[in-house]
Each structure stands twice: as structure tokens, then as C-alpha cells.
Amino acid sequence: MNKKVLNTLEYNKIIDKLLSKAHSVMGKEKVEGLLPSSDIEEVSRRQSQTSDAVSMAFRKGSIPMGGLRDIRPALKRIEIGAILSSTELIHIADVIRCAKGVKDYTKEEGKERSYPEIDMIFEKVTTFPKIEHEINRCIIGPDEFADDATRTLYNIRREIKSNNAKVRQLLNSIIQSRHYQTMLQEPVITLRQDRFCVPVKSEHKGNFPGIVHDQSSTGATLFIEPMSVVEIGNKIKELQLKEKAEIEKILTDLTLLVEEDLGDIGETLNALSTLDFIFAKAELAIEMRAVKPILNNSRYINLKKARHPLLDVDEVVPIDVYLGKDFTTLLVTGPNTGGKTVTLKTLGLLTIMAQSGLHIPAGDRSEIAVFDEVYADIGDEQSIEQNLSTFSSHMSNIVNILNKVTPNSLVLFDELGSGTDPVEGAALAMSILEYLRDKGIRTAATTHYSELKLYALSTKGVENASCEFDVDTLSPTYRLLIGIPGKSNAFEISSKLGLPSHIIDNAKMLMEKGDISLEEIIVDLETSKKEAINERQKATIYRKEANELREKIKKQKEDMERQKEKIINAAHIDAKKILDEAKEETDRIVKNLKVEAKKSQTMINDRGIEGAREELRDKIKSHDATMKEAMKPRNTLAPIKDIRIGDEVRVVTLNQNGIVQKLPDRSGNLVVQLGIMPMKVHVSNLQYSKEEDVSKKKTKRKTSGISRNITKSTNISTEIDVRGQLSDEAVENIEKYLDDAHLAGLETVTIIHGKGTGALRTAVQQMLRRNPHTKSYRLGKYGEGEAGVTVVELK
């Protein structure tokens, strides 16, 4: 991408914004070297990196890049065998600490997350805890080393401190001595050339034994190291040399420690600087409220709610602009300061930003084509030095563009053909656009020429667009209207500003009739377009409201149906409960009556009591049938009447379809294949899986089985064991059991009473003779239990 176009579209200002987001020197270098790519795979990779970083930043906050220093010179010095300084080692420790922070940043809380395009970069970041620990342990700051960096250094510094204390002690005794008070300028200890001295008056030089290390500017004061401390001073000097040598050894050891992992440290530094660069792009995207565009190789641009990135995000008016599918040339017209040039710059700048891997300030699902090159002729490039007029300058630039342009280029022209005679300029502009259109090159241009508006209206592949202008307020709205040519609005603006109407009327008369007609067509088109947009917006709102209302009514209806069924079912359950309680209470009263009658040896009318009980049973049975019918699932499918093996049926309780595998047994149970699983189901739980012709079903063989209403349970046992119970208790339990067996549709049941004395058997058989459900009864046969059981056939 040529540098001139990048400057024209103000790409350099985007780079300046991006520079402020990078933390390190290396990251800023990568930003400064960022240029658009024409390889769609490379562009896609860059966009995915930015997108991953944005997602990570939203979820975890900014990546910690504090301490990321440029240690490349230090690493280079190690390669050539140099020993690093304390400052260089501190900077390496800072980078290692930064690497540790970045590693911690990538740790996930909860389930794993994947960021494919940057995870591989994070994996290249290595931590070096041993190096970091040793540098921090030995070095306190620049040229400052810890006393315990090594045992030797500790001992040397302890001796230095001890000798310094001795020197101070001797010097204090001298400055406090009466003998020397008259010789000293003042009683203080000072340091000259790293030696401890006292200020002595020059006239007492001969009387004060010692070595002169300095004198005052006037010469009145000599700084003398007393002879009594010279030897100790020499000792301190020797210790300081040892200290320096030990520090050199420490620096050497630390440098060698870094050298062991030199390659990995260099790779980590490169990975950190790359992450710094990528997350700078992410921060810029978040600041601009930008999105990842959809990329294509089809030379198609479709920007939705696009904003120029250098304008205030809260003030700029978003535009919708598309180019390259239904038409290859977009001609933008309208008054000055209406936003035409901003539209061109937005189109071009967002394209090169996307190709640089930057997210663009636009709406979701915006599309950007990856072009080989973007060319732009925007702005006044008049050159005094080259003696070029505005027109010549523009034309020189256009010639250069036409010589280099390829079918996969994007070309932007601002005020094409301006700066010369309008007739000739319009003709040249039309010819240039036609040349580019013929080659299928995506082109966007702005103009004031009416001839170009007519050209766009009459030429396939060329589309008019205009920047809307509010004549009432004399200000642009900055909205882009594709499909509508713009007006200059010169007459309307002049009238609003107070130009006499007769002058405006005369100007209209001087215009050619065709020009006036075109302006009128433009007005009509603009009016129709606005009305169509308004009506479409209203229709969308009405349709949305209607759909919402329909869904609301549907939901209310479903809720009411569910509530209705719930209330009915609850009522039937309550009624059943009351009847069951009444039956139990009746049985209890009858039992008590029998007990009391037996005690008092009073005869009671068993037939009357049994008749009352039978009447109560009939009522319960009737209610059970009613409740079963009311609680049956609402279904439009036909009820079961006649079944054959292979019929497709629906199991109501499971709401699933299946195939009949076995016909109903005597209890009304049959086998239905539900998918891969056969299931035993009662016939009352079945319906046909689809509507059948009843007349056809009449000809089919009827299924043998049971037609009774079964309300209690289809799993009731076919026998009851009353052995060990008293006669009255056993009779009562058997009566309840026979009621349930009858309701369950059983035909034969067995009562196990045992042989014993025969009293229980006699009481059971007496009860069976008067029980309304008994059809016949007999003692068990061989193998059934013989006299210990009674087999009952029910009605």
C-alpha cells in the first residue's frame, strides 16, 4: 500500500492512536511497522488475533504488561561474552516478572476457554523463577547489592563497617581533644578522596601530623587525614577493592545464569512484545466500539452503521454504504460540507484498517473486501513549487492511478473533474468512470455535476448516492442515501439566506430546461424515497406489534386451558377422596356393628347392610368412571376399538407411538414396541396414532380382552392371603379385595385361608355366597392348595 494514500486517508493518525495503547518499545515498533496486507489469509489471522484479545480483555481486563523493557541490547551483549551491569540484570528480572504476570493472566477460572490465534503465542511465554529470584536476592537497585548476596561479600562489608567505626572513634577523640581544638577550623569529620579528614587551619599544618588530601578555595583550610587513622584507612581501601571484585564475581555469575536460558528468554521477549502489540489493537477496538468485519475475496463492501474512526464516537452520524455486488461504481453527490468527502474517507480508511488486522467502527455483519491496493485522489493538492494548478495536480494523480490500477483495486475520487471548465470536466469525469466501470474496478467518487448524475441513472453498474441536507436548518444530516442523486440546493440555501427572489427566479430562467427538469426529478425521488422509508418503518413496527400480540393471546389461551384442566382434575381428585373416605367409614361402622351384635348376641340384617354397601360401591364406581373420562389426556386421535398385531398406536401416558407386538391378555394388557424397547401397556392407555376410517375398522377382527372400566390398578394381585387373621377381619379384608379385583377387571382370584380347623374357610365361603361380585367358588385342586385355598370366579 503506497504511503501517499495512507497519509491521504489519515491512516497515520490511526497508528498514532494505536501507539498510545502499546506499553513497550518493541510493541510500539510493531505498531509503527503495521501496514495493510492484501493476503486474505493473513488478514483473517490478524483479525482473529485482535478478536481473541478483545474477548479476553472484556472477560479478564487489560493484560499486565508492566515491566516489559527492551532487553535486546543486554541479550546481544551476553552473546558476545560481555558481563551485564546491575541495571541490565534488573531489567531482565522485570521482563521475567512480566512474563509471570502474563502466564497468570491466561489461567482460566472454571471451564476451559480457547483463543486459537493467541494461545500459541501465550505458550511461547516462559517463566524463569530461579533467575528472577537470584537477581532480586543479590541486587537491591542500580549498583546496589545485598550484603548477603554472597558469604564473602557479607564478611568484607562487616570488616569495612568495623574499620569505619574505628576511624570515626579516633577522629571523634581528635576533634574533641583540647590539644587540637585551636588547630581545627571546626570540629567536624569530612570525606575527601574517599579518606576521612578533619579541617585544619593552614598555619597549624606543621603541628598536625597527617596527610593532606584537599584544601579550601581560599587555602585557609587544609583537609588532613590524621596519621593515627591512615593505616586503618588503607585497610578500608583494600577491603573496598575486595568488595568491588566480589561484586564483579556476582555480576558474572548472574550473567552466566541468564546465558543458560538465553534463547528461551529471547523467545519470551518476542512473544511478550507480540502480545503487547495485539492487545494494543484490542484496546483500540474497545475504545472505538469496533467490530471484526466479515472478509471476502469478491470485491464486495457492505458497511453497516459505519463511523469515521477519527470523529467523536458520540457525535458522528453512522452511514450505511455498500459497493461491488449490484453495482461497481458509486457516485456521491450533494452540497458542500454535506459529508461526501467523509464518506469516501470512511470507505477507504475502514478498508485499510481491516486489512491491517484492526477492527472497524461499524455495525455487526459488516463486510470488507481484501484489495490489492487502495487508490485515492482526495483534497486540494495544488503545488506552487511545481507550478501545478488544482486541476493539474488532481489530473496528475489520476493519471498515476490509472497507470497502476488493477481489477482488484479500490479507487476513490473526490470532486472528480473539478477545477476546470464544467462541461469539459464533466466529460472527462464520465470517461474516467466509464473506463474503470468497464474493467469492473470498484470505484467511489463525489461530484457536483448534473451530467454525472444522469450518467449514473442511465448506466448499468453505476449507482447514485447523496448526502442528505436539511434545507430548513441549512445544515447537513450526514446520512447517506444510496439510489438517490443529491441536489446542490443552491437556490434554496440562497433564498433562506435572504437573496431576493427575483434574482433566484432569473437564475432559474438562465438554467437550461434539462437541468431544471433533472433537479425536479431529484426532488421527486428524494421525497418518494423518504415516504417509502417511513412507510416501511411503520409497517415493520406494526408487524412486530401484531406478532407480539398474537403470541401473547396464544400464551394466555394455553395458560387458561392448563388452568381449567388443573381445576377440573383437582375437583375430581377431591371428590374421589371424599367417596373413598365414606366407604372406609361405612366399612368401619359395619365392622363395629357386627362386633357389638356378636357381643350382645343380637341378630342383624346382613342383607340390608350389604345392600347399602353395594349402593355405595356403585356410586364410587360411577364416579371413578366419570373421573377417568375427565382426566383422560385431551387428544384428537381416535380411541382404541379393535387391535391387530402390527397396528401403529399411541401410548397416551407416554405420548409416544409404537407397534402392537402381542394382543391383549385376559387382563387387557398387551405388548407395544416403543423404538427398541417392548413395553407392556393396558388397552385403556392406547389410541390410534392417526385418524382412521371407522367403517374400515368395523371389518377387522375384534380383539379379545376386557372392556371394563379399570380405575384402581391394572397390577392388583390375583390372590389374597388371610391366614392368621380373625374371621371378621379376614372377611372385611376379602370384601375390600373383591371390590378392587372387580374394578380392576379380574375374572378369577384365589383366597388363601389355610386348612386349620376350617372355621376361617367356612366364614370365607359364607361371605362369598352373599357377595355381589361372586359368580362361583370352589376349593383348590391338587397343585392349587387344595382345601387351604378357595378359587373365586368373579362376575
mmCIF file with all atom_site columns, C-alpha atoms in Angstrom, residues 335 469-475 486-499 504-505 507-508 511 516 519-520 522-523 526:
data_model
loop_
_atom_site.group_PDB
_atom_site.id
_atom_site.type_symbol
_atom_site.label_atom_id
_atom_site.label_alt_id
_atom_site.label_comp_id
_atom_site.label_asym_id
_atom_site.label_entity_id
_atom_site.label_seq_id
_atom_site.pdbx_PDB_ins_code
_atom_site.Cartn_x
_atom_site.Cartn_y
_atom_site.Cartn_z
_atom_site.occupancy
_atom_site.B_iso_or_equiv
_atom_site.pdbx_formal_charge
_atom_site.auth_seq_id
_atom_site.auth_comp_id
_atom_site.auth_asym_id
_atom_site.auth_atom_id
_atom_site.pdbx_PDB_model_num
ATOM 1  C CA . PRO A 1 335 ? -23.913 20.180 -1.254  1.00 0.00 ? 335 PRO A CA 1
ATOM 2  C CA . PHE A 1 469 ? -29.227 18.081 3.560   1.00 0.00 ? 469 PHE A CA 1
ATOM 3  C CA . ASP A 1 470 ? -31.894 19.780 5.691   1.00 0.00 ? 470 ASP A CA 1
ATOM 4  C CA . VAL A 1 471 ? -32.899 22.937 3.808   1.00 0.00 ? 471 VAL A CA 1
ATOM 5  C CA . ASP A 1 472 ? -34.939 24.232 6.758   1.00 0.00 ? 472 ASP A CA 1
ATOM 6  C CA . THR A 1 473 ? -31.967 24.284 9.116   1.00 0.00 ? 473 THR A CA 1
ATOM 7  C CA . LEU A 1 474 ? -29.366 24.879 6.360   1.00 0.00 ? 474 LEU A CA 1
ATOM 8  C CA . SER A 1 475 ? -27.314 22.027 7.753   1.00 0.00 ? 475 SER A CA 1
ATOM 9  C CA . GLY A 1 486 ? -28.226 14.701 -4.453  1.00 0.00 ? 486 GLY A CA 1
ATOM 10 C CA . LYS A 1 487 ? -29.005 18.325 -5.123  1.00 0.00 ? 487 LYS A CA 1
ATOM 11 C CA . SER A 1 488 ? -26.719 21.297 -4.757  1.00 0.00 ? 488 SER A CA 1
ATOM 12 C CA . ASN A 1 489 ? -29.641 23.151 -3.077  1.00 0.00 ? 489 ASN A CA 1
ATOM 13 C CA . ALA A 1 490 ? -28.035 26.420 -4.185  1.00 0.00 ? 490 ALA A CA 1
ATOM 14 C CA . PHE A 1 491 ? -31.377 28.166 -4.865  1.00 0.00 ? 491 PHE A CA 1
ATOM 15 C CA . GLU A 1 492 ? -32.955 27.004 -1.578  1.00 0.00 ? 492 GLU A CA 1
ATOM 16 C CA . ILE A 1 493 ? -29.911 27.928 0.510   1.00 0.00 ? 493 ILE A CA 1
ATOM 17 C CA . SER A 1 494 ? -29.643 31.355 -1.166  1.00 0.00 ? 494 SER A CA 1
ATOM 18 C CA . SER A 1 495 ? -33.327 32.028 -0.554  1.00 0.00 ? 495 SER A CA 1
ATOM 19 C CA . LYS A 1 496 ? -33.049 31.082 3.129   1.00 0.00 ? 496 LYS A CA 1
ATOM 20 C CA . LEU A 1 497 ? -30.058 33.379 3.456   1.00 0.00 ? 497 LEU A CA 1
ATOM 21 C CA . GLY A 1 498 ? -32.075 36.309 2.076   1.00 0.00 ? 498 GLY A CA 1
ATOM 22 C CA . LEU A 1 499 ? -31.146 36.546 -1.616  1.00 0.00 ? 499 LEU A CA 1
ATOM 23 C CA . ILE A 1 504 ? -33.251 33.463 -7.903  1.00 0.00 ? 504 ILE A CA 1
ATOM 24 C CA . ASP A 1 505 ? -36.072 33.353 -10.493 1.00 0.00 ? 505 ASP A CA 1
ATOM 25 C CA . ALA A 1 507 ? -31.115 32.361 -12.324 1.00 0.00 ? 507 ALA A CA 1
ATOM 26 C CA . LYS A 1 508 ? -33.607 29.537 -12.848 1.00 0.00 ? 508 LYS A CA 1
ATOM 27 C CA . MET A 1 511 ? -30.532 27.440 -16.476 1.00 0.00 ? 511 MET A CA 1
ATOM 28 C CA . ILE A 1 516 ? -34.231 22.200 -14.175 1.00 0.00 ? 516 ILE A CA 1
ATOM 29 C CA . GLU A 1 519 ? -33.450 18.894 -10.327 1.00 0.00 ? 519 GLU A CA 1
ATOM 30 C CA . GLU A 1 520 ? -37.222 18.341 -10.198 1.00 0.00 ? 520 GLU A CA 1
ATOM 31 C CA . ILE A 1 522 ? -34.211 14.580 -7.923  1.00 0.00 ? 522 ILE A CA 1
ATOM 32 C CA . VAL A 1 523 ? -36.698 16.315 -5.599  1.00 0.00 ? 523 VAL A CA 1
ATOM 33 C CA . GLU A 1 526 ? -35.913 12.171 -2.617  1.00 0.00 ? 526 GLU A CA 1
#
